[in-house]
C-alpha atoms as an extended CHARMM CRD file, in Angstrom:
* protein
*
       157  EXT
         1         1  MET       CA              0.0000000000        0.0000000000        0.0000000000  PROA      1               0.0000000000
         2         2  THR       CA              1.6210000000        3.2610000000       -1.1130000000  PROA      2               0.0000000000
         3         3  MET       CA              0.6630000000        6.7020000000       -0.0430000000  PROA      3               0.0000000000
         4         4  ASN       CA              0.4020000000        9.4340000000       -2.6660000000  PROA      4               0.0000000000
         5         5  THR       CA              2.0770000000       12.5930000000       -1.3980000000  PROA      5               0.0000000000
         6         6  ASP       CA              2.0570000000       14.4610000000       -4.7050000000  PROA      6               0.0000000000
         7         7  LEU       CA              0.3080000000       17.7450000000       -3.9750000000  PROA      7               0.0000000000
         8         8  THR       CA              0.1960000000       18.8580000000       -7.6050000000  PROA      8               0.0000000000
         9         9  GLY       CA             -1.8730000000       15.8190000000       -8.5560000000  PROA      9               0.0000000000
        10        10  LYS       CA             -4.3060000000       16.6210000000       -5.7810000000  PROA      10              0.0000000000
        11        11  CYS       CA             -4.6570000000       20.2530000000       -6.9220000000  PROA      11              0.0000000000
        12        12  SER       CA             -5.0180000000       19.4190000000      -10.6130000000  PROA      12              0.0000000000
        13        13  GLY       CA             -7.6080000000       16.7600000000       -9.7500000000  PROA      13              0.0000000000
        14        14  GLY       CA             -9.6030000000       19.4080000000       -7.9020000000  PROA      14              0.0000000000
        15        15  ILE       CA             -9.3840000000       21.6730000000      -10.9220000000  PROA      15              0.0000000000
        16        16  LYS       CA            -10.5310000000       18.8690000000      -13.2330000000  PROA      16              0.0000000000
        17        17  LEU       CA            -13.4970000000       18.0560000000      -10.9960000000  PROA      17              0.0000000000
        18        18  GLY       CA            -14.4870000000       21.6920000000      -10.6550000000  PROA      18              0.0000000000
        19        19  LEU       CA            -14.3100000000       22.4830000000      -14.3630000000  PROA      19              0.0000000000
        20        20  PRO       CA            -17.7220000000       21.0190000000      -15.3320000000  PROA      20              0.0000000000
        21        21  LEU       CA            -19.3180000000       22.7380000000      -12.3450000000  PROA      21              0.0000000000
        22        22  PHE       CA            -17.6570000000       26.0270000000      -13.3230000000  PROA      22              0.0000000000
        23        23  ILE       CA            -18.9420000000       25.7200000000      -16.8930000000  PROA      23              0.0000000000
        24        24  ILE       CA            -22.4980000000       25.0620000000      -15.6890000000  PROA      24              0.0000000000
        25        25  VAL       CA            -22.3870000000       28.0170000000      -13.2790000000  PROA      25              0.0000000000
        26        26  ALA       CA            -20.8670000000       30.2590000000      -15.9720000000  PROA      26              0.0000000000
        27        27  LEU       CA            -23.5840000000       29.3620000000      -18.4830000000  PROA      27              0.0000000000
        28        28  ALA       CA            -26.3110000000       29.9430000000      -15.8870000000  PROA      28              0.0000000000
        29        29  SER       CA            -24.7130000000       33.2900000000      -15.0380000000  PROA      29              0.0000000000
        30        30  VAL       CA            -24.6510000000       34.2970000000      -18.6960000000  PROA      30              0.0000000000
        31        31  VAL       CA            -28.3630000000       33.5150000000      -18.9840000000  PROA      31              0.0000000000
        32        32  VAL       CA            -29.3530000000       35.2830000000      -15.7560000000  PROA      32              0.0000000000
        33        33  LEU       CA            -26.9410000000       38.2180000000      -15.7780000000  PROA      33              0.0000000000
        34        34  GLN       CA            -26.6970000000       38.8240000000      -19.5370000000  PROA      34              0.0000000000
        35        35  PHE       CA            -24.1830000000       41.7040000000      -19.8910000000  PROA      35              0.0000000000
        36        36  GLY       CA            -23.7360000000       41.6540000000      -16.1240000000  PROA      36              0.0000000000
        37        37  PHE       CA            -21.6390000000       38.5180000000      -16.6630000000  PROA      37              0.0000000000
        38        38  ILE       CA            -18.9030000000       40.6910000000      -18.1740000000  PROA      38              0.0000000000
        39        39  PHE       CA            -19.0650000000       42.9040000000      -15.0860000000  PROA      39              0.0000000000
        40        40  LEU       CA            -18.8480000000       39.8100000000      -12.8820000000  PROA      40              0.0000000000
        41        41  LEU       CA            -15.7840000000       38.4870000000      -14.7270000000  PROA      41              0.0000000000
        42        42  LEU       CA            -14.0120000000       41.8370000000      -14.4960000000  PROA      42              0.0000000000
        43        43  ALA       CA            -14.9670000000       42.2400000000      -10.8350000000  PROA      43              0.0000000000
        44        44  ILE       CA            -13.7130000000       38.8400000000       -9.7030000000  PROA      44              0.0000000000
        45        45  LEU       CA            -10.5320000000       39.0340000000      -11.7640000000  PROA      45              0.0000000000
        46        46  PRO       CA             -8.3290000000       39.2400000000       -8.6310000000  PROA      46              0.0000000000
        47        47  THR       CA             -9.9890000000       36.0770000000       -7.3360000000  PROA      47              0.0000000000
        48        48  ILE       CA             -9.3760000000       34.2530000000      -10.6050000000  PROA      48              0.0000000000
        49        49  VAL       CA             -5.7090000000       35.2710000000      -10.5660000000  PROA      49              0.0000000000
        50        50  VAL       CA             -5.2800000000       34.1180000000       -6.9580000000  PROA      50              0.0000000000
        51        51  PHE       CA             -6.9230000000       30.7850000000       -7.7790000000  PROA      51              0.0000000000
        52        52  PHE       CA             -4.2370000000       30.0180000000      -10.3360000000  PROA      52              0.0000000000
        53        53  THR       CA             -1.3060000000       31.4900000000       -8.3710000000  PROA      53              0.0000000000
        54        54  ASP       CA             -2.0770000000       30.0080000000       -4.9410000000  PROA      54              0.0000000000
        55        55  ARG       CA             -0.0110000000       26.8120000000       -4.8400000000  PROA      55              0.0000000000
        56        56  THR       CA             -1.0840000000       25.6270000000       -1.3780000000  PROA      56              0.0000000000
        57        57  PRO       CA             -3.2940000000       22.5160000000       -1.3110000000  PROA      57              0.0000000000
        58        58  GLU       CA             -5.9870000000       24.1760000000        0.7950000000  PROA      58              0.0000000000
        59        59  LYS       CA             -6.0250000000       27.3790000000       -1.3350000000  PROA      59              0.0000000000
        60        60  SER       CA             -6.3870000000       29.6080000000        1.7340000000  PROA      60              0.0000000000
        61        61  ALA       CA             -5.3200000000       32.8030000000       -0.0700000000  PROA      61              0.0000000000
        62        62  PHE       CA             -7.9180000000       32.1170000000       -2.7570000000  PROA      62              0.0000000000
        63        63  LYS       CA            -10.6050000000       31.7070000000       -0.1050000000  PROA      63              0.0000000000
        64        64  VAL       CA             -9.7390000000       34.9140000000        1.7620000000  PROA      64              0.0000000000
        65        65  VAL       CA             -9.2160000000       37.1510000000       -1.2680000000  PROA      65              0.0000000000
        66        66  GLY       CA            -12.2160000000       35.6220000000       -3.0250000000  PROA      66              0.0000000000
        67        67  SER       CA            -14.4660000000       36.1890000000       -0.0300000000  PROA      67              0.0000000000
        68        68  CYS       CA            -13.4410000000       39.8270000000        0.3110000000  PROA      68              0.0000000000
        69        69  ASN       CA            -13.6900000000       40.3900000000       -3.4390000000  PROA      69              0.0000000000
        70        70  PHE       CA            -17.1170000000       38.7790000000       -3.7220000000  PROA      70              0.0000000000
        71        71  ALA       CA            -18.3920000000       40.6290000000       -0.6380000000  PROA      71              0.0000000000
        72        72  ALA       CA            -17.6750000000       43.9210000000       -2.4050000000  PROA      72              0.0000000000
        73        73  THR       CA            -19.0420000000       42.6980000000       -5.7440000000  PROA      73              0.0000000000
        74        74  PHE       CA            -22.3250000000       41.2420000000       -4.5040000000  PROA      74              0.0000000000
        75        75  PRO       CA            -24.1290000000       44.5270000000       -3.6890000000  PROA      75              0.0000000000
        76        76  TYR       CA            -23.6940000000       45.6060000000       -7.3150000000  PROA      76              0.0000000000
        77        77  LEU       CA            -24.4890000000       42.1350000000       -8.6120000000  PROA      77              0.0000000000
        78        78  ALA       CA            -27.7090000000       41.6400000000       -6.6270000000  PROA      78              0.0000000000
        79        79  PRO       CA            -29.8860000000       43.9930000000       -8.7250000000  PROA      79              0.0000000000
        80        80  MET       CA            -28.6050000000       42.2840000000      -11.8820000000  PROA      80              0.0000000000
        81        81  ILE       CA            -29.5540000000       38.8780000000      -10.4940000000  PROA      81              0.0000000000
        82        82  HSD       CA            -32.9670000000       40.1840000000       -9.4330000000  PROA      82              0.0000000000
        83        83  ALA       CA            -33.6240000000       41.6170000000      -12.8960000000  PROA      83              0.0000000000
        84        84  GLY       CA            -32.4020000000       38.4330000000      -14.5830000000  PROA      84              0.0000000000
        85        85  ILE       CA            -34.6300000000       36.2020000000      -12.4880000000  PROA      85              0.0000000000
        86        86  HSD       CA            -37.6490000000       38.3480000000      -13.3940000000  PROA      86              0.0000000000
        87        87  LEU       CA            -36.5710000000       38.2460000000      -17.0790000000  PROA      87              0.0000000000
        88        88  ARG       CA            -35.9600000000       41.9680000000      -17.2780000000  PROA      88              0.0000000000
        89        89  HSD       CA            -33.0220000000       43.7520000000      -18.8300000000  PROA      89              0.0000000000
        90        90  TYR       CA            -30.6030000000       45.5270000000      -16.4800000000  PROA      90              0.0000000000
        91        91  ASP       CA            -28.4260000000       48.3480000000      -17.8170000000  PROA      91              0.0000000000
        92        92  VAL       CA            -24.8920000000       47.5910000000      -16.6760000000  PROA      92              0.0000000000
        93        93  SER       CA            -23.2320000000       50.5070000000      -18.4280000000  PROA      93              0.0000000000
        94        94  PHE       CA            -23.5230000000       52.9430000000      -15.5200000000  PROA      94              0.0000000000
        95        95  ILE       CA            -21.9010000000       50.4170000000      -13.1710000000  PROA      95              0.0000000000
        96        96  ILE       CA            -19.0550000000       49.6500000000      -15.5610000000  PROA      96              0.0000000000
        97        97  LYS       CA            -18.3930000000       53.3720000000      -16.0890000000  PROA      97              0.0000000000
        98        98  ASP       CA            -18.3100000000       54.2450000000      -12.3830000000  PROA      98              0.0000000000
        99        99  MET       CA            -14.7020000000       54.2020000000      -11.1830000000  PROA      99              0.0000000000
       100       100  THR       CA            -15.7820000000       54.3720000000       -7.5390000000  PROA      100             0.0000000000
       101       101  ILE       CA            -17.4020000000       50.9630000000       -7.8390000000  PROA      101             0.0000000000
       102       102  TRP       CA            -14.2080000000       49.5000000000       -9.3210000000  PROA      102             0.0000000000
       103       103  LEU       CA            -12.1690000000       51.1330000000       -6.5880000000  PROA      103             0.0000000000
       104       104  ILE       CA            -14.3810000000       49.5450000000       -3.9290000000  PROA      104             0.0000000000
       105       105  ILE       CA            -14.2780000000       46.0970000000       -5.5340000000  PROA      105             0.0000000000
       106       106  TYR       CA            -10.5210000000       45.9960000000       -6.1150000000  PROA      106             0.0000000000
       107       107  THR       CA             -9.7730000000       47.5900000000       -2.7450000000  PROA      107             0.0000000000
       108       108  ALA       CA            -11.7390000000       44.8040000000       -1.0950000000  PROA      108             0.0000000000
       109       109  ALA       CA             -9.5800000000       42.2440000000       -2.9110000000  PROA      109             0.0000000000
       110       110  GLY       CA             -6.5060000000       44.1550000000       -1.7200000000  PROA      110             0.0000000000
       111       111  ALA       CA             -7.9180000000       44.0970000000        1.7940000000  PROA      111             0.0000000000
       112       112  GLY       CA             -8.0680000000       40.3130000000        1.5040000000  PROA      112             0.0000000000
       113       113  TRP       CA             -4.3290000000       40.2830000000        0.7750000000  PROA      113             0.0000000000
       114       114  CYS       CA             -3.7500000000       42.6190000000        3.7180000000  PROA      114             0.0000000000
       115       115  LEU       CA             -5.6950000000       40.2240000000        5.9370000000  PROA      115             0.0000000000
       116       116  ILE       CA             -3.4870000000       37.3530000000        4.8260000000  PROA      116             0.0000000000
       117       117  PHE       CA             -0.2360000000       39.1870000000        5.5460000000  PROA      117             0.0000000000
       118       118  LEU       CA             -1.4030000000       40.9940000000        8.7030000000  PROA      118             0.0000000000
       119       119  CYS       CA             -2.8430000000       37.8290000000       10.2420000000  PROA      119             0.0000000000
       120       120  ARG       CA              0.5110000000       36.1070000000        9.7870000000  PROA      120             0.0000000000
       121       121  VAL       CA              2.2980000000       38.9690000000       11.5470000000  PROA      121             0.0000000000
       122       122  ILE       CA             -0.2740000000       39.1270000000       14.3460000000  PROA      122             0.0000000000
       123       123  ALA       CA             -0.1930000000       35.3480000000       14.8530000000  PROA      123             0.0000000000
       124       124  ASN       CA              3.6170000000       35.4160000000       14.9580000000  PROA      124             0.0000000000
       125       125  PHE       CA              3.5110000000       38.2280000000       17.5260000000  PROA      125             0.0000000000
       126       126  ILE       CA              1.0140000000       36.3200000000       19.6970000000  PROA      126             0.0000000000
       127       127  VAL       CA              3.1100000000       33.1480000000       19.5740000000  PROA      127             0.0000000000
       128       128  ILE       CA              6.2270000000       35.0930000000       20.6000000000  PROA      128             0.0000000000
       129       129  VAL       CA              4.4310000000       36.8600000000       23.4610000000  PROA      129             0.0000000000
       130       130  VAL       CA              2.9010000000       33.6270000000       24.7670000000  PROA      130             0.0000000000
       131       131  SER       CA              6.1960000000       31.7350000000       24.5740000000  PROA      131             0.0000000000
       132       132  GLU       CA              8.0810000000       34.5750000000       26.3110000000  PROA      132             0.0000000000
       133       133  TYR       CA              5.4360000000       34.6640000000       29.0410000000  PROA      133             0.0000000000
       134       134  SER       CA              5.6940000000       30.8920000000       29.5010000000  PROA      134             0.0000000000
       135       135  ARG       CA              9.4830000000       31.0690000000       29.5920000000  PROA      135             0.0000000000
       136       136  SER       CA              9.5170000000       33.8730000000       32.1700000000  PROA      136             0.0000000000
       137       137  SER       CA              6.9350000000       32.1430000000       34.3690000000  PROA      137             0.0000000000
       138       138  LEU       CA              8.9330000000       28.8870000000       34.2330000000  PROA      138             0.0000000000
       139       139  GLU       CA             12.1080000000       30.7950000000       35.1370000000  PROA      139             0.0000000000
       140       140  SER       CA             10.3830000000       32.3720000000       38.1350000000  PROA      140             0.0000000000
       141       141  VAL       CA              9.1650000000       28.9460000000       39.2690000000  PROA      141             0.0000000000
       142       142  GLN       CA             12.7110000000       27.6350000000       38.8440000000  PROA      142             0.0000000000
       143       143  GLU       CA             14.1040000000       30.4980000000       40.9470000000  PROA      143             0.0000000000
       144       144  LYS       CA             11.6010000000       29.7560000000       43.7200000000  PROA      144             0.0000000000
       145       145  LEU       CA             12.5320000000       26.0760000000       43.6530000000  PROA      145             0.0000000000
       146       146  VAL       CA             16.2580000000       26.9300000000       43.8240000000  PROA      146             0.0000000000
       147       147  GLU       CA             15.6010000000       29.2440000000       46.7930000000  PROA      147             0.0000000000
       148       148  GLU       CA             13.6270000000       26.5270000000       48.5530000000  PROA      148             0.0000000000
       149       149  TRP       CA             15.7690000000       23.4720000000       47.7340000000  PROA      149             0.0000000000
       150       150  GLY       CA             19.2040000000       24.9890000000       47.0940000000  PROA      150             0.0000000000
       151       151  LYS       CA             21.6240000000       25.0000000000       44.1850000000  PROA      151             0.0000000000
       152       152  LYS       CA             21.7440000000       21.2030000000       44.0800000000  PROA      152             0.0000000000
       153       153  LEU       CA             18.6370000000       21.3200000000       41.8470000000  PROA      153             0.0000000000
       154       154  THR       CA             20.4200000000       23.0880000000       39.0100000000  PROA      154             0.0000000000
       155       155  GLN       CA             23.5430000000       20.8870000000       39.0730000000  PROA      155             0.0000000000
       156       156  LYS       CA             23.7100000000       17.9190000000       36.7190000000  PROA      156             0.0000000000
       157       157  SER       CA             24.5420000000       14.6390000000       38.3750000000  PROA      157             0.0000000000
């Protein structure tokens, strides 16, 4: 019995399994959103790029950046979905022309990257603080034991 440790095979298998689902969702989005599908593709472009550049098996950067990016895109996408479900046309041109909307959407994707890097720094800081606290408390316990039992405790036999 051999164990497969090839991470690239695992990632490419996930891509192969997700491709038919992606095509079905894309076709449904084209039908529902009409020209809003172009807006959706342009809006989630940072998420698409991260999907292909994130080499970790769990794709954590893709999940964080994608969540932030989609959270900023959804408020502009919701009226398009509502109009598409009710078989009405939705004019996307004013959304595509508005640079403030693009700034919000791409800034949210950038905020996802900031979360990734800041959380690493904060977690590293917390680990250092906790380990230093543990070390200092153990040293104080050691000093109390040496005071109580003498220097024989610290000598190797």
